[in-house]
Coordinates of C-alpha atoms and ligand atoms in Angstrom, one line a residue:
X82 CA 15.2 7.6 -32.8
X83 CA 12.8 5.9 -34.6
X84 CA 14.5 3.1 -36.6
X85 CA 12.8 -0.3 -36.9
X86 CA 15.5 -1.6 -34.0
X87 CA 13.6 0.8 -32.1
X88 CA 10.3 0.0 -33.1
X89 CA 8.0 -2.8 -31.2
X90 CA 6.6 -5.6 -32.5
X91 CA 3.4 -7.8 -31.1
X92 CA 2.8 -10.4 -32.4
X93 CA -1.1 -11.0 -32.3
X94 CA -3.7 -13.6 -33.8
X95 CA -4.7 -13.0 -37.2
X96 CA -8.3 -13.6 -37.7
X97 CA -10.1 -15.8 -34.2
X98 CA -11.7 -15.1 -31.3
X99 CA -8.8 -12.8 -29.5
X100 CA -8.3 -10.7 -32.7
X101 CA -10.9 -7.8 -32.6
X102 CA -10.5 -7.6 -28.2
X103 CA -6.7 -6.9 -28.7
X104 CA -7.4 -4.8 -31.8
X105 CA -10.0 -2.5 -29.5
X106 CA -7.8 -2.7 -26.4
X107 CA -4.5 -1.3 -28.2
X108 CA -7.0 1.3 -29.8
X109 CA -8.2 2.1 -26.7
X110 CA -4.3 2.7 -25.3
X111 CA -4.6 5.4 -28.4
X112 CA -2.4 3.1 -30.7
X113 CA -3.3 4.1 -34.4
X114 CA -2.4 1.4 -37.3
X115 CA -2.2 1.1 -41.0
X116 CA -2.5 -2.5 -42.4
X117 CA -0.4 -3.3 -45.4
X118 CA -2.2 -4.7 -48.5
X119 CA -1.4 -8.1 -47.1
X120 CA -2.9 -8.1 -43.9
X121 CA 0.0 -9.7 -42.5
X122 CA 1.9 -6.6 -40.5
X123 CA 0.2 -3.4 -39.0
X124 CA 2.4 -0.2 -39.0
X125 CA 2.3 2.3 -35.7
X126 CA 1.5 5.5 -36.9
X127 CA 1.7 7.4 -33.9
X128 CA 4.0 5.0 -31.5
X129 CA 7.0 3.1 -32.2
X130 CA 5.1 0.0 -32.1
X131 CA 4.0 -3.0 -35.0
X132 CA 1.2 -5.5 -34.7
X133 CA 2.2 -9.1 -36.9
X134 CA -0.9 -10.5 -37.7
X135 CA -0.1 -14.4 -37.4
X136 CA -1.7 -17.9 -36.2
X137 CA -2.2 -17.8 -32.6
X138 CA -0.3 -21.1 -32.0
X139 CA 3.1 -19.1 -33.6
X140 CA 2.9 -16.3 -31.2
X141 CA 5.0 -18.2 -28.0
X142 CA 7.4 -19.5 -30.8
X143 CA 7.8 -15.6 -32.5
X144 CA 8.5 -14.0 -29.0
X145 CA 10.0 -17.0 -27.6
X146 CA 12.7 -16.4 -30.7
X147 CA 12.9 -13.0 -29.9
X148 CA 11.1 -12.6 -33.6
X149 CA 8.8 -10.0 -31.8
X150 CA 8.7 -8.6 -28.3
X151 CA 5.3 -9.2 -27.1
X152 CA 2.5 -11.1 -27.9
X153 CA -1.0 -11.6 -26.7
X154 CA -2.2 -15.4 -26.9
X155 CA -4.1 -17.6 -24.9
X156 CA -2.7 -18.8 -21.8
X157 CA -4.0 -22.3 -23.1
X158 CA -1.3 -21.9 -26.0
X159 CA 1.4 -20.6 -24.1
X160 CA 1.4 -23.1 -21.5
X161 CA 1.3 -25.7 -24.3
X162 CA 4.3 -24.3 -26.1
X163 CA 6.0 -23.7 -22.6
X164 CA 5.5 -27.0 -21.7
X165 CA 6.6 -29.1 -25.2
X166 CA 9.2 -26.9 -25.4
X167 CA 10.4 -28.3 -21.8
X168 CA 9.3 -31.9 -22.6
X169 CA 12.1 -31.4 -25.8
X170 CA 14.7 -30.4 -23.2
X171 CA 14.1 -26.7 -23.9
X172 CA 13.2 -23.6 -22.3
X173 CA 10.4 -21.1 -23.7
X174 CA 12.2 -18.0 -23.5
X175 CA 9.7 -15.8 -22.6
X176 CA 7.6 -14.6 -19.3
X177 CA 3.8 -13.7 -19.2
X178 CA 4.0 -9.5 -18.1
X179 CA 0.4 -9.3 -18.1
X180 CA -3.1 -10.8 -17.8
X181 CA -5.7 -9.0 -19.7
X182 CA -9.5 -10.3 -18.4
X183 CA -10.7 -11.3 -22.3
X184 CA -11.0 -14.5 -24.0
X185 CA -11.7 -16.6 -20.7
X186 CA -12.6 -20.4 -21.0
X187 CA -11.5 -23.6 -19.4
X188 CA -9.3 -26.8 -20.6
X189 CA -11.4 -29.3 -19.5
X190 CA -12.2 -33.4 -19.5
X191 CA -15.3 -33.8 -20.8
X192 CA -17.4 -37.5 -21.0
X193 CA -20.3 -39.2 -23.0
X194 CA -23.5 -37.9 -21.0
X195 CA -23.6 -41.7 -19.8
X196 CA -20.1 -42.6 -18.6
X197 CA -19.4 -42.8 -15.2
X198 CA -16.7 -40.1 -13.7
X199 CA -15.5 -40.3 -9.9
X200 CA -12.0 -38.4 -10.6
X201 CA -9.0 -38.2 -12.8
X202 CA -8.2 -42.3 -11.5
X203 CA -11.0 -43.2 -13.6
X204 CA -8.7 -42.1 -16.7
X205 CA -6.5 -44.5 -16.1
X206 CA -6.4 -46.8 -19.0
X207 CA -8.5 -44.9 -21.5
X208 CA -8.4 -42.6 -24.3
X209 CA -8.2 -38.9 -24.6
X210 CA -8.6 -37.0 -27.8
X211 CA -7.1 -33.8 -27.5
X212 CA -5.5 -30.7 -29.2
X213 CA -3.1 -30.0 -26.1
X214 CA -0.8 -32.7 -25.5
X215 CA 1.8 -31.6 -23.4
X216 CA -0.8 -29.9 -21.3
X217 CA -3.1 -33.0 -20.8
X218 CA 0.5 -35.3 -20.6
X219 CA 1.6 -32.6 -18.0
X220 CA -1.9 -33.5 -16.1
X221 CA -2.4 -37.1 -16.1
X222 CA 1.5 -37.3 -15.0
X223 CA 0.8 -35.1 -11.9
X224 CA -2.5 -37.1 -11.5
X225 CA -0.3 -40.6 -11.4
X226 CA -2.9 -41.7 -14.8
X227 CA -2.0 -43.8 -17.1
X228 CA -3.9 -43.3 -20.8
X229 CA -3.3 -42.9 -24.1
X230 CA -3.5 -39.3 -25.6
X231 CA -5.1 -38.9 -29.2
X232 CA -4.1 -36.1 -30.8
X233 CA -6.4 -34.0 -32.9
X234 CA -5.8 -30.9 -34.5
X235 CA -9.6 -29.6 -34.6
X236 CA -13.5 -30.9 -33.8
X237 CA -12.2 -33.0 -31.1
X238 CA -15.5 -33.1 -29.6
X239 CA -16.9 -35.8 -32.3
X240 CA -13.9 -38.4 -31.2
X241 CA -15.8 -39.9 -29.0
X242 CA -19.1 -40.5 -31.4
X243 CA -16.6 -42.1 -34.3
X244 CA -14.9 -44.4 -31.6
X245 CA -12.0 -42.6 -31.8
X246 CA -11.4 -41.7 -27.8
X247 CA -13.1 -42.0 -24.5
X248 CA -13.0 -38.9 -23.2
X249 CA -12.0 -35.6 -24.7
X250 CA -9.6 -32.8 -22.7
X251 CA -10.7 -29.4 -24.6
X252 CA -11.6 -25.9 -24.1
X253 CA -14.6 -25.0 -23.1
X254 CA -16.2 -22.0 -22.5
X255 CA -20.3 -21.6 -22.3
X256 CA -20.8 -25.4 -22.5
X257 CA -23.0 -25.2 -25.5
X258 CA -20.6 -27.7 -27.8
X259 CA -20.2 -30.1 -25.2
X260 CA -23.9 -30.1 -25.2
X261 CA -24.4 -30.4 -28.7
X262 CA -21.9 -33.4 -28.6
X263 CA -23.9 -35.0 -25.6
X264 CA -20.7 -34.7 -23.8
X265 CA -20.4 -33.9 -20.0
X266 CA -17.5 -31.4 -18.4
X267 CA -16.1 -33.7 -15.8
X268 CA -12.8 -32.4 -14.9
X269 CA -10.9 -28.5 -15.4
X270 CA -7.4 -29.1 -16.3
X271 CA -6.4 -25.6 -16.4
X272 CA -8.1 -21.9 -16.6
X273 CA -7.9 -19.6 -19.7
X274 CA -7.8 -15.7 -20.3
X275 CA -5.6 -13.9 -23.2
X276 CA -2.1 -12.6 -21.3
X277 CA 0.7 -10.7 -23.0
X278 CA 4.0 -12.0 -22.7
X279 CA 7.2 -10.8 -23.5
X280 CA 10.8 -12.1 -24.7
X281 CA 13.4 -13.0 -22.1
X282 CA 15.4 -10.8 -24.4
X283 CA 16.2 -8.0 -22.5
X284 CA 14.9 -4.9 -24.6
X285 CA 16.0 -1.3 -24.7
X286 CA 16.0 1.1 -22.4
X287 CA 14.0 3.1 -25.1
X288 CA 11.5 0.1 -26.1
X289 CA 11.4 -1.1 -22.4
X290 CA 9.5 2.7 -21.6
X291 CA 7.5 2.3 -24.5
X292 CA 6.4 -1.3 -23.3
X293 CA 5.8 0.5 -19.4
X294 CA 4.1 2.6 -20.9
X295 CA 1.5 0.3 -23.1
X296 CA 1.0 -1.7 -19.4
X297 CA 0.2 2.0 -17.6
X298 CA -2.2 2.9 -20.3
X299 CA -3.8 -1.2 -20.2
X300 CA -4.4 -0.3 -16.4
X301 CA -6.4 2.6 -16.9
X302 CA -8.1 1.4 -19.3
X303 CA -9.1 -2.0 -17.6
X304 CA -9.9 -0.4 -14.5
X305 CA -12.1 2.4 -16.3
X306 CA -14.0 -0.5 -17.4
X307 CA -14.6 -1.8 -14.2
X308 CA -15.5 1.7 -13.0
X309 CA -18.6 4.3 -12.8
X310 CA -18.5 8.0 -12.1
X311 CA -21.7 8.2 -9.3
X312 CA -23.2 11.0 -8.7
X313 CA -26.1 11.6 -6.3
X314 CA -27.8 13.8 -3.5
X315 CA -27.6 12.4 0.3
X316 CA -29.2 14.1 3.2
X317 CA -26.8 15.1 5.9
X318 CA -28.1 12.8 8.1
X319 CA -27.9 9.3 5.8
X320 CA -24.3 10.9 4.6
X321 CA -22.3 8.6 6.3
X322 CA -24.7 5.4 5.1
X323 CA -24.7 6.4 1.6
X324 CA -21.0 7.0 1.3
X325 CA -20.0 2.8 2.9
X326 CA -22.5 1.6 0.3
X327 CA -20.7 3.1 -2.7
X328 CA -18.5 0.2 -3.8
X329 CA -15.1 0.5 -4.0
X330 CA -15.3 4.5 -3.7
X331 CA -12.1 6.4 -2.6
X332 CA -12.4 9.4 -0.3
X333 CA -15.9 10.5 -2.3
X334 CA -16.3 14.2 -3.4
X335 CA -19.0 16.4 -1.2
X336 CA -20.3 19.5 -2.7
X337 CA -22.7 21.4 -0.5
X338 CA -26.3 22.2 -2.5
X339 CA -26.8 26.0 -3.3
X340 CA -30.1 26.8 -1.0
X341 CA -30.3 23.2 0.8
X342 CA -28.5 22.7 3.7
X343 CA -30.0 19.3 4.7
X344 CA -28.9 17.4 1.4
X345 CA -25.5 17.5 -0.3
X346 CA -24.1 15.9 -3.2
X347 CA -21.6 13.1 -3.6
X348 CA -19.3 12.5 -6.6
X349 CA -17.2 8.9 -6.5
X350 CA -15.7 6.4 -8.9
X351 CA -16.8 3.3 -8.3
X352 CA -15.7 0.0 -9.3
X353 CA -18.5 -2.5 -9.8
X354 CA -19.8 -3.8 -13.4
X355 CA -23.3 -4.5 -12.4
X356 CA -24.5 -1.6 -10.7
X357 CA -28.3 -2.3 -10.4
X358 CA -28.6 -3.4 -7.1
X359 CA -26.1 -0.9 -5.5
X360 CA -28.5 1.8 -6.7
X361 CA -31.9 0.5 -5.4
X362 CA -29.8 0.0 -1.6
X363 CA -28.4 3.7 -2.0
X364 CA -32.5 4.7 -2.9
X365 CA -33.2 2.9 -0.2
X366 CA -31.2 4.7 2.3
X367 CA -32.0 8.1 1.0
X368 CA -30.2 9.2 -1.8
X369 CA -32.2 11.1 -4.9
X370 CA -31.3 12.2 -8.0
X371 CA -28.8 9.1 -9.0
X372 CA -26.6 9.8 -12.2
X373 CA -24.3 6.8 -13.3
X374 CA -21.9 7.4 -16.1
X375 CA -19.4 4.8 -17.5
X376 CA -15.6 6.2 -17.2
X377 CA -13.6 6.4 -20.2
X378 CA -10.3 6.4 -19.3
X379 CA -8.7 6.6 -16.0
X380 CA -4.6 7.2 -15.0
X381 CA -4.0 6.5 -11.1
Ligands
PRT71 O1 -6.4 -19.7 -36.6 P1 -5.8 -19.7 -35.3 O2 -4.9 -20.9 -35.0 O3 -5.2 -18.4 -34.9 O4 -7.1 -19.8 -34.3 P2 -7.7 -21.0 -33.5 O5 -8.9 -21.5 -34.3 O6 -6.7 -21.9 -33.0 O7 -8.2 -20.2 -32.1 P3 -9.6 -19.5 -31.8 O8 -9.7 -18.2 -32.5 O9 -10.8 -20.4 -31.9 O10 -9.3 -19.2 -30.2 C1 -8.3 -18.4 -29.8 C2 -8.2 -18.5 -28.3 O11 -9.5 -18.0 -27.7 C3 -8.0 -19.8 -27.7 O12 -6.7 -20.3 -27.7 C4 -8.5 -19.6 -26.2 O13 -7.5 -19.0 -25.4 C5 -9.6 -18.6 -26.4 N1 -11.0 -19.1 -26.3 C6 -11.9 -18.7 -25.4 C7 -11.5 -20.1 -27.0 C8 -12.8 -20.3 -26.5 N2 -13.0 -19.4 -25.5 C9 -13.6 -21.4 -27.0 N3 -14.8 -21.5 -26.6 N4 -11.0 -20.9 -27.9 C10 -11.8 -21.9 -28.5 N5 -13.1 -22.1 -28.1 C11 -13.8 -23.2 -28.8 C12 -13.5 -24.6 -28.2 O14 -12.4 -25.2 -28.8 C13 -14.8 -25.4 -28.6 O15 -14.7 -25.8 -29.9 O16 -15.2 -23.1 -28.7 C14 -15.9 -24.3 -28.5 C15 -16.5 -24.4 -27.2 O17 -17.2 -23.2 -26.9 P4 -18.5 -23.3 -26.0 O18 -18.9 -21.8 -25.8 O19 -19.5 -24.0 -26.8 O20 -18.2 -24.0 -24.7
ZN72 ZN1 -4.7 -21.9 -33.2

């Protein structure tokens, strides 16, 4: 059955920084989409499942509502909506189901480059422009710090410079703005990556395999990312040498070599992004003739 009760919906941002990783990660579970003429909804063409393109700030609200199933945000935003929600005397009805390794930064106090810091006491009293209220109010109450919270929907990092705040509490993820701002890091309030969540809703038994299923294929394909196919020729006698320096490799593959019997060859998947230094060791210890291919896709 294929009706649009059936069908599910992820909510996902529109047009940011998370948009095109989520776009190439569904792809890359083989989800195939047509966009209707207003950008706004994408249709599953070959699985029961449809993408609404919205601001990421409405996704924990959508699924929260039960509006869509799922929906990949910001763990910054979703703890900010779980959080005001809770401060209102609500409950965000929804659970983070999984955490996907993109969109990483930190929500962090930052300081003018001259302004002494020695810990979250030396708050107490000031200012603090930020986008994430109940996040930073969340903080400074578990910290025992009194200040006042300025809230400001965007360039938070100039409040300082107009006079406006003392210290700003905002995501950061190379450091470069802060910079820019002559501001300082001082203080991580909380860590960041892009996580799907899903609706407390219970689902169907039909969309809840469909949803198993999406997770299944997002393991294989975040592990084959992590993961090389290795393959290389080890003489007999550094076999057991080569084999413990192959990272992560799970009962490796040993083919004997037609007309050598002092070498074979070893075939492993191993999981290790940089792989540079790993190959120079194995050299090093005798293997020859190193091949190292990425993995595409991967079901364990
Ligand atoms: O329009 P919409 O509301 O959907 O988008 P948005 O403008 O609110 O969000 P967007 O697209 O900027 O970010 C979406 C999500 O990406 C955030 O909620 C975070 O979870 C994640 N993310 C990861 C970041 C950053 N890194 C990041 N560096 N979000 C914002 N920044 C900004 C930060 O606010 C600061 O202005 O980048 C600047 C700092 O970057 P660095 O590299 O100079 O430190
Ligand atoms: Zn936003």
């Amino acid at each position: 059955m294929d009706t649009s009760e059936q069908r599910i919906k992820i909510a996902l941002q529109k047009s940011g920084r998370l948009t095109d990783h989520s776009l190439d990660l569904l792809a890359r579970c083989g989800l195939k989409f047509t966009q209707s003429k207003d950008q706004l909804f994408c249709y599953g063409e070959n699985m029961p499942v449809d993408l609404l393109l919205v601001r990421d700030d409405d996704i924990p609200g959508l699924v929260s509502e039960d509006v869509c199933d799922l929906g990949i945000a910001g763990l910054n935003v979703i703890h900010e909506k779980r959080l005001a929600l809770h401060q209102n005397g609500s409950t965000a009805l929804f659970d983070q189901i999984y955490a996907l390794d993109f969109g990483h930064c930190r929500l962090a106090i930052a300081a003018p480059e001259e302004a002494d810091y020695g810990g979250p006491k030396s708050l107490q009293n000031t200012r603090i422009a930020t986008s994430y209220v109940a996040i930073l109010e969340d903080f400074l109450q578990r910290e025992g710090v009194d200040a006042d919270i300025v809230y400001l929907s965007g360039a938070v990092e100039i409040a300082p410079r107009l006079g406006r705040a003392d210290f700003i509490c905002d995501l950061v993820s190379s450091g470069s703005t802060l910079a820019a701002n002559h501001l300082r890091e001082v203080q991580t309030v909380m860590k960041s990556e892009a996580v799907i969540i899903q609706t407390r809703e219970p689902l169907s038994e039909v969309k809840q395999e469909w949803v198993n299923r999406i997770l299944q294929r997002l393991d294989g394909v975040l592990q084959a990312r992590e993961s090389k196919y290795v393959m290389l020729h080890a003489p007999r006698s550094a076999l057991a040498e080569i084999v413990a320096l192959l990272p992560g490799a799970e009962s490796p593959t040993i083919i004997p070599l037609d007309g050598d019997n002092d070498k074979v060859a070893v075939h492993a998947v191993c999981r290790e992004s940089d792989f540079w230094e790993t190959l120079e060791n194995l050299k090093s210890a005798g293997a020859s003739s190193l091949l190292v291919l990425p993995v595409e896709k991967m079901l364990l």
